[in-house]
Amino acid sequence: MQKLLRMTHQREVILDEIKKSTTHPTADELYERIKKKLPRISLATVYRNLEIMSESGLINKLEISGRQKRFDWDLEQHDHIYCVQCHRVDNIDLADKKDVTLPPEQNRGYMVSGCRVEFYGICPKCSNASIKKKKGERKKMACKSKCGSKELSEKQREVLEALAKCKDACGSKDIAAATSLEPKQVSCQITALKKKGLVESPVRCKYTITGDGKNALS
Amino acid sequence: MQKLLRMTHQREVILDEIKKSTTHPTADELYERIKKKLPRISLATVYRNLEIMSESGLINKLEISGRQKRFDWDLEQHDHIYCVQCHRVDNIDLADKKDVTLPPEQNRGYMVSGCRVEFYGICPKCSNASIKKKKGERKKMACKSKCGSKELSEKQREVLEALAKCKDACGSKDIAAATSLEPKQVSCQITALKKKGLVESPVRCKYTITGDGKNALS
DNA sequence: AAGTAGTTGATAATTATTACTGTGTCAAGC
DNA sequence: GCTTGACACAGTAATAATTATCAACTACTT
């Protein structure tokens, strides 16, 4: 039953990289770092070995908020604090935790095997970043955004360029006239552009290009 | 800033379906149920509206272990218990929780906005199921498995069929001879089949088909 | 009644992860 | 020293869950 683990060079490097990290890296964060040492390693190898090593108890796979799995060299049971903005995860040491137990009449028939406590909030890096942003300091987001600024579609670019030429806010009909698009289609594109933050609406049904929008064009 | 929400029929039905559920459904569970009432609804609409409604505070999006997001009509802050086998999530009422606070010197500079407590274990349904399984009662898994028994590939089926014809355990060379495959390829396929539990190795380098393996062929 | 913001269904795209495949490497046994 | 079989690897395809895009539609507001 016990599977024997061969300590290959790749595994050594992966394990080493986890042990070095103070945070709890995701598979692709690790992959990026490992690639510098082993440029030919495959992402699949990283995933495979993280899975294997956590199964055999060399490392810990965290069950934590967020989409990506995270790994930890610290095998002791401990708890975490999670940044809702950049999704980083830090350790916490919770002395009070011994009090958190589930009264037997509350367990709903579950065979309880453990308990996780997870605080959440905004990490210092992110709160600094948002202060800077308010000051008008334009800065590339330090953290991966869930839905990054995507490429503009053909039509979106057309609408945005037309808006860039207007001095004042203008309605979608004006834009339709300035482009080859139907008024109806313009409204669709504006919705998308607003969502991306490239366009805003100072008054109902009038639109202007934002600073971000101008940057997106150049 | 405040976006106005139009109460469409689709939204009403989605909301209604969440309110009716005692558990914490995932988007696609909801979609399956809603399709019965609105057969033409799109999965995207369900996802879109769950997101919108949770943003505007009509429902709650749970941050919980597991790959899929889950939604809850109960806006009160409460905690959960999670089945590591079938991933169902139940509510718990944790009176002791007030004790769990993060000492300020522990917060690592985070602006803490809340705390989740999550117990985990095996739910009653799953522990019953595994007892039945031990008795030899073959039964379709009640719960979605993370990596369900996949279709057999062409080569895997070939290997498995060859194995089914052997009375005793046989080596990969025997199998290679019985099929059109190279010995090297056979070993790859056997590894995959073993992982699926369709083949086992009573002695080193000898293989037999398992009960599951026979079922997989029929 | 007209115009427009918001909404929908269908589908494409994306993200994170896992599976497959052919080849390579290692250790044990002949 | 050669063979055998187990384990690993890189590269790539496939999958699952979610999100984005877009043209058509709908319900408010004026």
Coordinates of C-alpha atoms (C1' of nucleotides) in Angstrom, one line a residue:
Chain A
M1 CA 0.0 0.0 0.0
Q2 CA 2.8 2.4 1.0
K3 CA 4.1 3.9 -2.2
L4 CA 7.8 4.6 -2.3
L5 CA 8.8 8.1 -3.3
R6 CA 11.8 8.6 -5.4
M7 CA 13.5 11.8 -4.6
T8 CA 14.2 13.2 -8.0
H9 CA 15.9 16.5 -8.7
Q10 CA 12.6 18.1 -9.7
R11 CA 11.0 17.1 -6.4
E12 CA 13.9 18.4 -4.4
V13 CA 13.6 21.7 -6.1
I14 CA 9.9 21.9 -5.6
L15 CA 10.1 21.0 -2.0
D16 CA 13.0 23.4 -1.4
E17 CA 11.0 26.2 -3.0
I18 CA 8.0 25.6 -0.7
K19 CA 10.2 25.5 2.4
K20 CA 11.7 28.8 1.4
S21 CA 8.4 30.6 1.1
T22 CA 7.0 32.5 4.0
T23 CA 3.6 32.7 2.3
H24 CA 1.5 29.8 1.0
P25 CA 2.2 29.6 -2.7
T26 CA -0.2 28.3 -5.3
A27 CA 0.9 25.8 -7.9
D28 CA 1.5 28.3 -10.5
E29 CA 3.4 30.7 -8.3
L30 CA 5.7 27.8 -7.5
Y31 CA 6.0 27.0 -11.2
E32 CA 7.1 30.5 -12.0
R33 CA 9.8 30.4 -9.4
I34 CA 11.0 26.9 -10.2
K35 CA 11.2 27.6 -13.9
K36 CA 14.2 29.8 -13.2
K37 CA 16.1 26.9 -11.8
L38 CA 14.7 24.2 -14.0
P39 CA 13.7 25.9 -17.2
R40 CA 12.5 22.6 -18.8
I41 CA 10.1 21.6 -16.0
S42 CA 6.5 21.1 -16.9
L43 CA 3.6 22.7 -15.0
A44 CA 2.1 19.3 -14.9
T45 CA 5.1 18.0 -13.0
V46 CA 4.6 20.7 -10.4
Y47 CA 1.0 19.9 -9.9
R48 CA 1.6 16.2 -9.9
N49 CA 4.3 16.4 -7.3
L50 CA 2.5 18.8 -5.0
E51 CA -0.4 16.4 -5.0
I52 CA 1.8 13.4 -4.4
M53 CA 3.9 15.1 -1.7
S54 CA 0.8 16.3 0.1
E55 CA -0.7 12.8 0.0
S56 CA 2.4 11.3 1.5
G57 CA 2.5 13.9 4.2
L58 CA 5.6 15.8 3.1
I59 CA 3.7 19.0 2.7
N60 CA 0.2 20.3 3.5
K61 CA -2.5 21.1 1.0
L62 CA -4.6 24.0 2.4
E63 CA -8.4 24.1 2.2
I64 CA -8.9 27.8 2.0
S65 CA -11.0 30.4 0.4
G66 CA -10.3 31.3 -3.2
R67 CA -10.1 29.4 -6.4
Q68 CA -6.6 28.1 -6.3
K69 CA -5.2 25.5 -4.0
R70 CA -2.3 26.5 -1.8
F71 CA 0.5 24.5 -0.3
D72 CA 2.3 24.8 3.0
W73 CA 5.5 23.2 4.4
D74 CA 4.2 23.6 7.9
L75 CA 2.5 20.3 8.8
E76 CA 1.3 21.5 12.2
Q77 CA -2.4 22.3 12.3
H78 CA -2.7 26.1 12.3
D79 CA -5.1 28.8 11.1
H80 CA -5.0 31.5 8.5
I81 CA -5.9 35.0 7.6
Y82 CA -6.9 35.7 4.0
C83 CA -6.8 38.9 2.0
V84 CA -10.1 39.3 0.1
Q85 CA -8.4 41.6 -2.4
C86 CA -5.1 39.9 -3.4
H87 CA -5.9 36.5 -2.0
R88 CA -2.7 36.2 -0.1
V89 CA -2.8 33.9 2.9
D90 CA -0.8 34.4 6.2
N91 CA -0.5 32.2 9.2
I92 CA -2.0 33.1 12.6
D93 CA -1.6 31.6 15.9
L94 CA -4.8 31.2 17.7
A95 CA -4.6 30.4 21.3
D96 CA -8.3 30.7 21.9
K97 CA -9.1 28.1 19.4
K98 CA -9.3 25.3 21.8
D99 CA -12.6 26.7 22.8
V100 CA -14.1 26.2 19.4
T101 CA -15.6 22.8 19.6
L102 CA -18.8 21.6 18.1
P103 CA -21.4 20.5 20.7
P104 CA -22.3 16.9 19.9
E105 CA -26.0 17.8 19.5
Q106 CA -25.0 20.2 16.8
N107 CA -23.0 17.9 14.6
R108 CA -25.9 16.9 12.4
G109 CA -24.7 13.3 12.2
Y110 CA -21.3 14.2 10.8
M111 CA -18.2 12.4 11.9
V112 CA -16.2 15.5 12.6
S113 CA -12.5 15.2 11.9
G114 CA -11.4 18.8 12.3
C115 CA -12.0 22.5 12.3
R116 CA -10.6 25.4 10.3
V117 CA -10.7 29.0 11.4
E118 CA -10.2 31.6 8.8
F119 CA -10.1 35.3 9.4
Y120 CA -10.4 37.6 6.4
G121 CA -9.8 41.2 5.6
I122 CA -7.4 43.4 3.7
C123 CA -3.7 42.9 3.9
P124 CA -1.3 45.8 4.6
K125 CA 0.0 45.8 1.0
C126 CA -3.5 46.1 -0.4
S127 CA -4.6 48.9 1.9
N128 CA -1.5 50.9 1.1
A129 CA -2.2 50.4 -2.6
S130 CA -5.7 51.7 -2.3
I131 CA -4.6 54.8 -0.4
K132 CA -2.1 55.5 -3.2
K133 CA -4.8 55.0 -5.8
K134 CA -7.0 57.6 -4.1
K135 CA -4.3 60.1 -4.2
G136 CA -4.4 59.8 -8.0
E137 CA -1.2 57.9 -8.1
R138 CA -1.8 55.6 -11.0
K139 CA -0.2 52.3 -10.3
K140 CA -0.4 48.8 -11.7
M141 CA -2.4 46.6 -9.4
A142 CA 0.0 44.8 -7.2
C143 CA -2.3 41.8 -7.0
K144 CA -3.8 39.6 -9.7
S145 CA -7.2 40.9 -10.5
K146 CA -9.9 38.3 -11.0
C147 CA -10.9 39.7 -14.3
G148 CA -7.9 41.6 -15.8
S149 CA -8.3 44.3 -18.4
K150 CA -8.9 42.2 -21.5
E151 CA -8.0 43.1 -25.0
L152 CA -10.5 45.4 -26.7
S153 CA -12.7 43.9 -29.4
E154 CA -12.8 45.5 -32.8
K155 CA -16.0 47.2 -32.0
Q156 CA -15.1 48.3 -28.6
R157 CA -11.9 50.0 -29.9
E158 CA -14.0 51.8 -32.5
V159 CA -16.4 53.1 -29.9
L160 CA -13.6 54.1 -27.5
E161 CA -11.7 56.0 -30.3
A162 CA -14.9 57.9 -31.2
L163 CA -15.4 58.8 -27.5
A164 CA -11.8 59.9 -27.2
K165 CA -12.4 62.5 -30.0
C166 CA -15.4 64.0 -28.2
K167 CA -14.6 66.9 -25.8
D168 CA -17.8 66.6 -23.9
A169 CA -20.0 63.7 -22.8
C170 CA -22.0 62.4 -25.7
G171 CA -24.9 60.0 -26.2
S172 CA -24.8 56.7 -28.0
K173 CA -26.4 58.1 -31.0
D174 CA -23.6 60.5 -31.5
I175 CA -21.2 57.6 -31.3
A176 CA -23.2 55.6 -33.7
A177 CA -23.0 58.5 -36.2
A178 CA -19.2 58.8 -35.7
T179 CA -18.6 55.1 -36.3
S180 CA -19.9 52.4 -38.7
L181 CA -22.0 50.8 -36.0
E182 CA -25.7 50.6 -35.4
P183 CA -27.0 52.6 -32.4
K184 CA -28.1 49.4 -30.8
Q185 CA -24.7 47.8 -31.1
V186 CA -23.1 50.9 -29.6
S187 CA -25.0 50.5 -26.4
C188 CA -23.8 46.9 -26.0
Q189 CA -20.2 48.0 -26.4
I190 CA -20.6 50.8 -23.9
T191 CA -21.9 48.5 -21.3
A192 CA -18.8 46.3 -21.7
L193 CA -16.5 49.3 -21.7
K194 CA -18.1 50.7 -18.5
K195 CA -17.6 47.4 -16.8
K196 CA -13.9 47.6 -17.7
G197 CA -13.7 51.1 -16.3
L198 CA -12.7 52.6 -19.6
V199 CA -15.9 54.6 -20.0
E200 CA -18.0 56.4 -17.5
S201 CA -21.4 58.1 -17.5
P202 CA -21.4 61.6 -15.9
V203 CA -25.1 62.0 -16.6
R204 CA -27.7 59.5 -17.7
C205 CA -27.2 58.4 -21.2
K206 CA -24.1 60.5 -21.8
Y207 CA -20.6 59.0 -21.8
T208 CA -17.0 60.0 -21.6
I209 CA -13.8 58.2 -21.8
T210 CA -11.8 57.7 -18.6
G211 CA -8.1 58.0 -18.0
D212 CA -7.9 54.2 -18.1
G213 CA -9.7 54.3 -21.4
K214 CA -7.2 56.6 -23.0
N215 CA -4.4 54.5 -21.8
A216 CA -6.1 51.4 -23.2
L217 CA -6.0 53.0 -26.6
S218 CA -2.4 54.0 -26.7
Chain B
M1 CA -23.3 54.2 -8.1
Q2 CA -26.3 52.2 -6.9
K3 CA -27.3 50.0 -9.7
L4 CA -31.0 49.4 -10.1
L5 CA -32.1 45.9 -10.2
R6 CA -35.0 44.9 -12.4
M7 CA -37.0 42.0 -11.0
T8 CA -37.3 39.7 -14.0
H9 CA -39.1 36.5 -14.0
Q10 CA -35.9 34.6 -14.2
R11 CA -34.5 36.3 -11.2
E12 CA -37.7 35.6 -9.2
V13 CA -37.4 32.0 -10.0
I14 CA -33.8 31.8 -9.1
L15 CA -34.3 33.6 -5.8
D16 CA -37.3 31.4 -5.1
E17 CA -35.3 28.3 -5.7
I18 CA -32.5 29.3 -3.3
K19 CA -35.0 30.2 -0.6
K20 CA -36.6 26.8 -0.9
S21 CA -33.3 24.9 -0.5
T22 CA -32.3 23.7 2.9
T23 CA -28.8 23.0 1.8
H24 CA -26.4 25.5 0.1
P25 CA -26.7 24.8 -3.6
T26 CA -24.0 25.4 -6.3
A27 CA -24.8 27.2 -9.4
D28 CA -25.3 24.1 -11.5
E29 CA -27.5 22.4 -8.9
L30 CA -29.7 25.4 -9.1
Y31 CA -29.6 25.4 -12.8
E32 CA -30.8 21.8 -13.0
R33 CA -33.8 22.6 -10.8
I34 CA -34.6 25.9 -12.5
K35 CA -34.6 24.3 -15.9
K36 CA -37.7 22.4 -14.9
K37 CA -39.6 25.6 -14.5
L38 CA -37.9 27.7 -17.2
P39 CA -36.6 25.2 -19.8
R40 CA -35.1 27.9 -21.9
I41 CA -33.0 29.6 -19.2
S42 CA -29.3 29.7 -19.8
L43 CA -26.7 28.6 -17.4
A44 CA -25.0 31.9 -17.9
T45 CA -28.1 33.7 -16.6
V46 CA -28.0 31.6 -13.5
Y47 CA -24.4 32.4 -12.8
R48 CA -24.8 36.1 -13.8
N49 CA -27.7 36.6 -11.4
L50 CA -26.3 34.7 -8.5
E51 CA -23.3 37.1 -8.8
I52 CA -25.5 40.2 -9.1
M53 CA -27.8 39.2 -6.3
S54 CA -25.0 38.4 -4.0
E55 CA -23.4 41.7 -4.8
S56 CA -26.5 43.6 -4.0
G57 CA -27.0 41.7 -0.8
L58 CA -30.1 39.7 -1.7
I59 CA -28.3 36.4 -1.2
N60 CA -25.0 35.3 0.3
K61 CA -22.1 33.8 -1.6
L62 CA -20.2 31.4 0.6
E63 CA -16.5 31.2 0.9
I64 CA -16.1 27.6 1.6
S65 CA -13.8 24.7 0.8
G66 CA -14.2 23.0 -2.5
R67 CA -14.1 24.0 -6.0
Q68 CA -17.6 25.2 -6.6
K69 CA -19.1 28.3 -5.2
R70 CA -22.2 27.9 -3.0
F71 CA -25.0 30.3 -2.3
D72 CA -27.2 30.8 0.7
W73 CA -30.4 32.7 1.3
D74 CA -29.5 33.2 4.9
L75 CA -27.8 36.6 5.2
E76 CA -27.0 36.2 8.9
Q77 CA -23.4 35.4 9.6
H78 CA -23.2 31.8 10.5
D79 CA -20.8 28.9 10.2
H80 CA -20.7 25.6 8.3
I81 CA -19.8 22.0 8.4
Y82 CA -18.4 20.5 5.2
C83 CA -18.4 16.9 4.0
V84 CA -14.9 16.0 2.6
Q85 CA -16.4 13.2 0.6
C86 CA -19.5 14.6 -1.1
H87 CA -18.8 18.2 -0.5
R88 CA -22.2 19.0 0.9
V89 CA -22.4 21.9 3.3
D90 CA -24.7 22.2 6.4
N91 CA -25.2 25.0 8.8
I92 CA -24.1 25.0 12.3
D93 CA -24.9 27.2 15.2
L94 CA -21.8 28.0 17.1
A95 CA -22.4 29.7 20.5
D96 CA -18.8 29.5 21.5
K97 CA -17.7 31.5 18.5
K98 CA -17.7 34.8 20.3
D99 CA -14.5 33.7 21.9
V100 CA -12.7 33.4 18.7
T101 CA -11.1 36.8 18.1
L102 CA -7.8 37.7 16.7
P103 CA -5.5 39.4 19.3
P104 CA -4.5 42.7 17.8
E105 CA -0.8 41.8 18.0
Q106 CA -1.6 38.8 15.8
N107 CA -3.3 40.5 12.9
R108 CA -0.1 41.0 10.9
G109 CA -1.3 44.4 9.7
Y110 CA -4.6 43.2 8.2
M111 CA -7.7 45.1 8.5
V112 CA -9.8 42.2 9.8
S113 CA -13.4 42.2 8.7
G114 CA -14.6 38.8 9.8
C115 CA -14.0 35.3 10.6
R116 CA -15.2 32.0 9.3
V117 CA -15.3 28.7 11.2
E118 CA -15.6 25.6 9.2
F119 CA -15.8 22.1 10.6
Y120 CA -15.2 19.2 8.4
G121 CA -15.8 15.5 8.4
I122 CA -18.0 12.9 6.8
C123 CA -21.7 13.4 6.5
P124 CA -24.2 10.8 7.6
K125 CA -25.1 9.9 4.1
C126 CA -21.5 9.2 3.1
S127 CA -20.7 7.2 6.1
N128 CA -23.7 5.0 5.5
A129 CA -22.7 4.6 1.9
S130 CA -19.2 3.5 2.8
I131 CA -20.6 0.9 5.3
K132 CA -22.7 -0.5 2.6
K133 CA -19.8 -0.7 0.3
K134 CA -17.8 -2.7 2.8
K135 CA -20.5 -5.2 2.9
G136 CA -19.8 -5.8 -0.8
E137 CA -23.0 -4.0 -1.8
R138 CA -21.9 -2.5 -5.1
K139 CA -23.6 0.9 -5.4
K140 CA -23.3 3.9 -7.5
M141 CA -21.5 6.6 -5.6
A142 CA -24.1 8.9 -4.1
C143 CA -21.8 11.8 -4.3
K144 CA -20.0 13.4 -7.2
S145 CA -16.5 12.1 -7.1
K146 CA -13.7 14.6 -7.9
C147 CA -12.4 12.4 -10.6
G148 CA -15.1 10.0 -11.6
S149 CA -14.4 6.8 -13.4
K150 CA -13.5 8.0 -16.8
E151 CA -14.3 6.3 -20.1
L152 CA -11.7 3.8 -21.1
S153 CA -9.4 4.8 -23.8
E154 CA -9.1 2.4 -26.8
K155 CA -5.8 1.0 -25.6
Q156 CA -7.0 0.6 -22.0
R157 CA -10.0 -1.3 -23.1
E158 CA -7.8 -3.6 -25.2
V159 CA -5.5 -4.3 -22.3
L160 CA -8.5 -4.8 -19.9
E161 CA -10.2 -7.2 -22.3
A162 CA -7.0 -9.2 -22.7
L163 CA -6.7 -9.4 -18.9
A164 CA -10.3 -10.5 -18.6
K165 CA -9.5 -13.6 -20.7
C166 CA -6.6 -14.7 -18.5
K167 CA -7.5 -17.1 -15.7
D168 CA -4.4 -16.3 -13.7
A169 CA -2.3 -13.2 -13.2
C170 CA -0.1 -12.5 -16.1
G171 CA 2.8 -10.2 -17.0
S172 CA 2.7 -7.3 -19.3
K173 CA 4.6 -9.3 -22.0
D174 CA 1.8 -11.8 -22.1
I175 CA -0.7 -9.0 -22.5
A176 CA 1.4 -7.4 -25.2
A177 CA 1.4 -10.7 -27.1
A178 CA -2.4 -10.9 -26.7
T179 CA -3.0 -7.4 -28.0
S180 CA -1.6 -5.3 -30.8
L181 CA 0.3 -3.2 -28.4
E182 CA 4.0 -2.8 -27.7
P183 CA 5.1 -4.1 -24.2
K184 CA 6.1 -0.5 -23.3
Q185 CA 2.7 0.8 -24.1
V186 CA 1.1 -1.9 -22.1
S187 CA 2.8 -0.9 -18.9
C188 CA 1.6 2.7 -19.3
Q189 CA -2.0 1.5 -19.7
I190 CA -1.7 -0.8 -16.7
T191 CA -0.6 2.0 -14.5
A192 CA -3.7 4.0 -15.5
L193 CA -5.9 1.0 -15.0
K194 CA -4.5 0.3 -11.6
K195 CA -5.1 3.9 -10.6
K196 CA -8.7 3.5 -11.6
G197 CA -8.9 0.3 -9.5
L198 CA -9.8 -1.8 -12.5
V199 CA -6.6 -3.9 -12.3
E200 CA -4.6 -5.1 -9.4
S201 CA -1.2 -6.7 -9.0
P202 CA -1.3 -9.8 -6.7
V203 CA 2.5 -10.3 -7.1
R204 CA 5.1 -8.0 -8.5
C205 CA 4.8 -7.6 -12.2
K206 CA 1.7 -9.9 -12.5
Y207 CA -1.7 -8.4 -13.0
T208 CA -5.3 -9.5 -12.8
I209 CA -8.6 -7.7 -13.5
T210 CA -10.7 -6.7 -10.6
G211 CA -14.4 -6.9 -10.1
D212 CA -14.7 -3.2 -11.0
G213 CA -12.6 -3.9 -14.1
K214 CA -15.1 -6.5 -15.3
N215 CA -18.0 -4.2 -14.7
A216 CA -16.3 -1.5 -16.6
L217 CA -16.1 -3.7 -19.6
S218 CA -19.7 -4.7 -19.7
Chain C
dA1 C1' -44.8 55.9 -28.3
dA2 C1' -39.8 56.3 -28.3
dG3 C1' -35.5 55.8 -26.5
dT4 C1' -32.3 53.6 -23.6
dA5 C1' -30.4 51.0 -19.8
dG6 C1' -30.5 46.8 -18.3
dT7 C1' -31.3 41.7 -19.4
dT8 C1' -31.3 37.4 -21.8
dG9 C1' -29.7 33.0 -24.2
dA10 C1' -26.2 31.1 -26.8
dT11 C1' -21.7 30.4 -27.2
dA12 C1' -16.8 31.4 -27.0
dA13 C1' -13.1 32.1 -23.9
dT14 C1' -10.6 31.7 -19.7
dT15 C1' -8.6 29.7 -15.6
dA16 C1' -7.1 26.1 -12.7
dT17 C1' -6.4 21.5 -12.6
dT18 C1' -6.0 16.7 -14.1
dA19 C1' -5.4 12.9 -17.6
dC20 C1' -2.9 10.8 -21.2
dT21 C1' 1.1 9.4 -23.8
dG22 C1' 5.5 8.3 -25.3
dT23 C1' 9.9 8.3 -23.5
dG24 C1' 13.4 8.2 -19.9
dT25 C1' 15.7 6.5 -15.6
dC26 C1' 16.6 3.7 -11.8
dA27 C1' 17.1 -0.6 -8.9
dA28 C1' 16.7 -5.5 -8.4
dG29 C1' 17.1 -10.0 -10.3
dC30 C1' 18.8 -13.1 -13.5
Chain D
dG1 C1' 25.9 -6.5 -18.0
dC2 C1' 21.2 -7.1 -19.6
dT3 C1' 16.4 -7.3 -18.8
dT4 C1' 12.3 -6.1 -16.5
dG5 C1' 9.1 -3.4 -14.4
dA6 C1' 8.0 0.6 -11.5
dC7 C1' 8.1 5.2 -11.2
dA8 C1' 8.9 9.9 -13.4
dC9 C1' 9.2 13.2 -16.8
dA10 C1' 7.8 16.8 -20.4
dG11 C1' 4.5 18.0 -23.4
dT12 C1' 0.0 18.3 -24.6
dA13 C1' -5.0 17.4 -24.6
dA14 C1' -9.0 17.3 -21.9
dT15 C1' -12.0 18.6 -18.2
dA16 C1' -14.7 21.5 -15.0
dA17 C1' -16.4 25.7 -13.3
dT18 C1' -16.9 30.1 -14.3
dT19 C1' -16.9 34.5 -16.9
dA20 C1' -17.0 37.3 -21.1
dT21 C1' -19.0 38.6 -25.5
dC22 C1' -22.7 39.8 -28.3
dA23 C1' -27.0 40.5 -30.7
dA24 C1' -31.7 40.4 -29.6
dC25 C1' -35.1 41.6 -26.5
dT26 C1' -37.8 43.9 -22.5
dA27 C1' -39.3 46.9 -19.3
dC28 C1' -38.7 51.6 -17.4
dT29 C1' -38.7 56.6 -18.0
dT30 C1' -39.8 60.5 -20.3

